[in-house]
Coordinates of C-alpha atoms in Angstrom, one line a residue:
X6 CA 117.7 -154.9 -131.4
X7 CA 114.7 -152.8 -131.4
X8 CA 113.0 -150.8 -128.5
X9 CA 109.5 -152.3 -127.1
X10 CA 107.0 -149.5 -127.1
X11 CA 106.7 -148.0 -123.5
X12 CA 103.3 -148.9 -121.8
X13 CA 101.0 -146.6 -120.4
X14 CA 102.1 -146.8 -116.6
X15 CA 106.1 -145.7 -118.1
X16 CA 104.7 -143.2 -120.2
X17 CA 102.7 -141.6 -117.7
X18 CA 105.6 -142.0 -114.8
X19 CA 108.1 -140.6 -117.4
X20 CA 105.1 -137.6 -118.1
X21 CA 104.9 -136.3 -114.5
X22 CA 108.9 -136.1 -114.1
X23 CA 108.5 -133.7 -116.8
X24 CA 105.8 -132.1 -115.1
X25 CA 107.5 -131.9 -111.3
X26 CA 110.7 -130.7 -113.5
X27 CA 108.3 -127.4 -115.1
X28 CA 109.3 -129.2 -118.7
X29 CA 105.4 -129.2 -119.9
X30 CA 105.3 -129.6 -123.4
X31 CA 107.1 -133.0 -122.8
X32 CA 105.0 -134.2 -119.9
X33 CA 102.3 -133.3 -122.8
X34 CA 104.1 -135.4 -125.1
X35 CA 103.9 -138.5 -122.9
X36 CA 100.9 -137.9 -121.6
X37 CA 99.3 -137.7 -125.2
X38 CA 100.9 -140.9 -126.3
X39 CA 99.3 -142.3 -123.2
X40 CA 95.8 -141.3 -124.0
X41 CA 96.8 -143.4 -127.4
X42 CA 97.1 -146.4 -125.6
X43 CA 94.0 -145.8 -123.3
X44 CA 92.0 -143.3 -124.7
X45 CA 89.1 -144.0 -122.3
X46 CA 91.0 -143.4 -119.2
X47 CA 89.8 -140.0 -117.8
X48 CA 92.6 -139.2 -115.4
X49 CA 95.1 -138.9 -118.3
X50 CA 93.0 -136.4 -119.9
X51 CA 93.3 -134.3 -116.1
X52 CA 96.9 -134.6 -116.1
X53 CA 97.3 -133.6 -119.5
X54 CA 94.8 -130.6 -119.1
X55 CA 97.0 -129.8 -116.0
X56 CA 100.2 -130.2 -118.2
X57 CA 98.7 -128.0 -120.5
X58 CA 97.9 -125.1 -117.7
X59 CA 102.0 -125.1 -116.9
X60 CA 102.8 -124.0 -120.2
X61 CA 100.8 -120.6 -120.1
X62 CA 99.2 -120.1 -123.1
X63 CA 96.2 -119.2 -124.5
X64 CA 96.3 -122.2 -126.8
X65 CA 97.2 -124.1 -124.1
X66 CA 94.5 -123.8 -122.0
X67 CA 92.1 -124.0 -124.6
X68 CA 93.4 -127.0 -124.9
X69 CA 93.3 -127.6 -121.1
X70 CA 89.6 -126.7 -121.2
X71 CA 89.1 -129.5 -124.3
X72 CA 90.7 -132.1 -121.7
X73 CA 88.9 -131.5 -118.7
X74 CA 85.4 -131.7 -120.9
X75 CA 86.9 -135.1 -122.2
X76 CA 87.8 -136.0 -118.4
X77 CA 83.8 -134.8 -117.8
X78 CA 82.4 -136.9 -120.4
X79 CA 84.0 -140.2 -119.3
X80 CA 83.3 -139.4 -115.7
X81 CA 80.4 -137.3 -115.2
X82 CA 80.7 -137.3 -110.8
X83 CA 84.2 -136.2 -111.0
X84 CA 84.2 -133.3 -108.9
X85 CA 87.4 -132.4 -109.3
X86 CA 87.3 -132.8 -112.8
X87 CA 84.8 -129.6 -113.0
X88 CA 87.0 -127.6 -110.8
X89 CA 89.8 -128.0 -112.9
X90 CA 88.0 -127.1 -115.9
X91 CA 86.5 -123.7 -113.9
X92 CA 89.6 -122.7 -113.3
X93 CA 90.8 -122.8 -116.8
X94 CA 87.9 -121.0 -117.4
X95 CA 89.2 -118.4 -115.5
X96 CA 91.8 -117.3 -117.4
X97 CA 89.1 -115.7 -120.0
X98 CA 87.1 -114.2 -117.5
X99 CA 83.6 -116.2 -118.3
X100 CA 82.4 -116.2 -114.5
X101 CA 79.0 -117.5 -115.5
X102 CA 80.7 -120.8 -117.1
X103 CA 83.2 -121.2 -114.1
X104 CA 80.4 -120.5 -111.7
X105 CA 78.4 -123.4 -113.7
X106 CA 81.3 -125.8 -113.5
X107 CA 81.5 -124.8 -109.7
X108 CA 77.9 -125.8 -108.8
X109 CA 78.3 -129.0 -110.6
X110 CA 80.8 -129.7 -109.0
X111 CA 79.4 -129.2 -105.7
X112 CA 76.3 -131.2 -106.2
X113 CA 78.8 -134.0 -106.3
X114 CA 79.3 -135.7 -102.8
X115 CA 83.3 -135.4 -101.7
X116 CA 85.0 -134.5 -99.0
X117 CA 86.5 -131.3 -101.1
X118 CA 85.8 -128.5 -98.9
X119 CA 87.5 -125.8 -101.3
X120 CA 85.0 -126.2 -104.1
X121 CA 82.5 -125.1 -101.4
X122 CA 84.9 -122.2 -101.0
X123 CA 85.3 -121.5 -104.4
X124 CA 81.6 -121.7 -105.1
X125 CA 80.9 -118.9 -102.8
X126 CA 84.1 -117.2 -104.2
X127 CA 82.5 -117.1 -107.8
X128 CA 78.4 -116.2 -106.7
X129 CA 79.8 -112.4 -106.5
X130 CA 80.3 -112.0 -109.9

């Protein structure tokens, strides 16, 4: 008897169990063969960026960066979307690209008061 593949909605329930239980790499792994199925879904390239923030590491959030852009591209007025990215940004200190993902993100109507916050935050660098 063979397995039937999982579909996206499993794999994606299965990825954030590994993500609420700190186990990155596999809520990665599910989250990746996700994106397989449905490559043009933006929100699995967020949680996967976000997976790939848990795991700390410098390749890792390179890689987090690379999935938020992808999130960007399929969804240009996804505020959050450019937060996300900014704050990946942070971790190599380029203030000028965070500040940029900041402001985009603000000229996008939402009720997200903290990228206001974090806008201001960032103009004093």
């Amino acid at each position: 008897m063979s397995k039937r593949p999982l579909s996206e909605k499993e794999l994606i329930f299965l990825g954030e169990i590994k993500f609420e239980e700190r186990n990155f790499r596999e809520a990665v792994s599910y989250f990746t063969e996700a994106i397989k199925i449905n490559p043009d879904n933006p929100e699995l390239y967020i949680i996967r960026g976000d997976a790939y923030l848990g795991e700390y590491t410098q390749r890792a959030d390179k890689r987090a960066i690379k999935d938020y852009t992808r999130a960007i591209e399929l969804t240009p007025d996804d505020s959050d979307a450019y937060v996300k990215r900014a704050v990946a940004r942070t971790f190599y200190g380029d203030y000028k690209k965070v500040l940029r993902d900041l402001q985009s993100a603000q000229k996008i109507p939402c009720e997200n008061m903290i990228i206001k916050d974090i806008t201001n935050f960032c103009r004093n660098f």
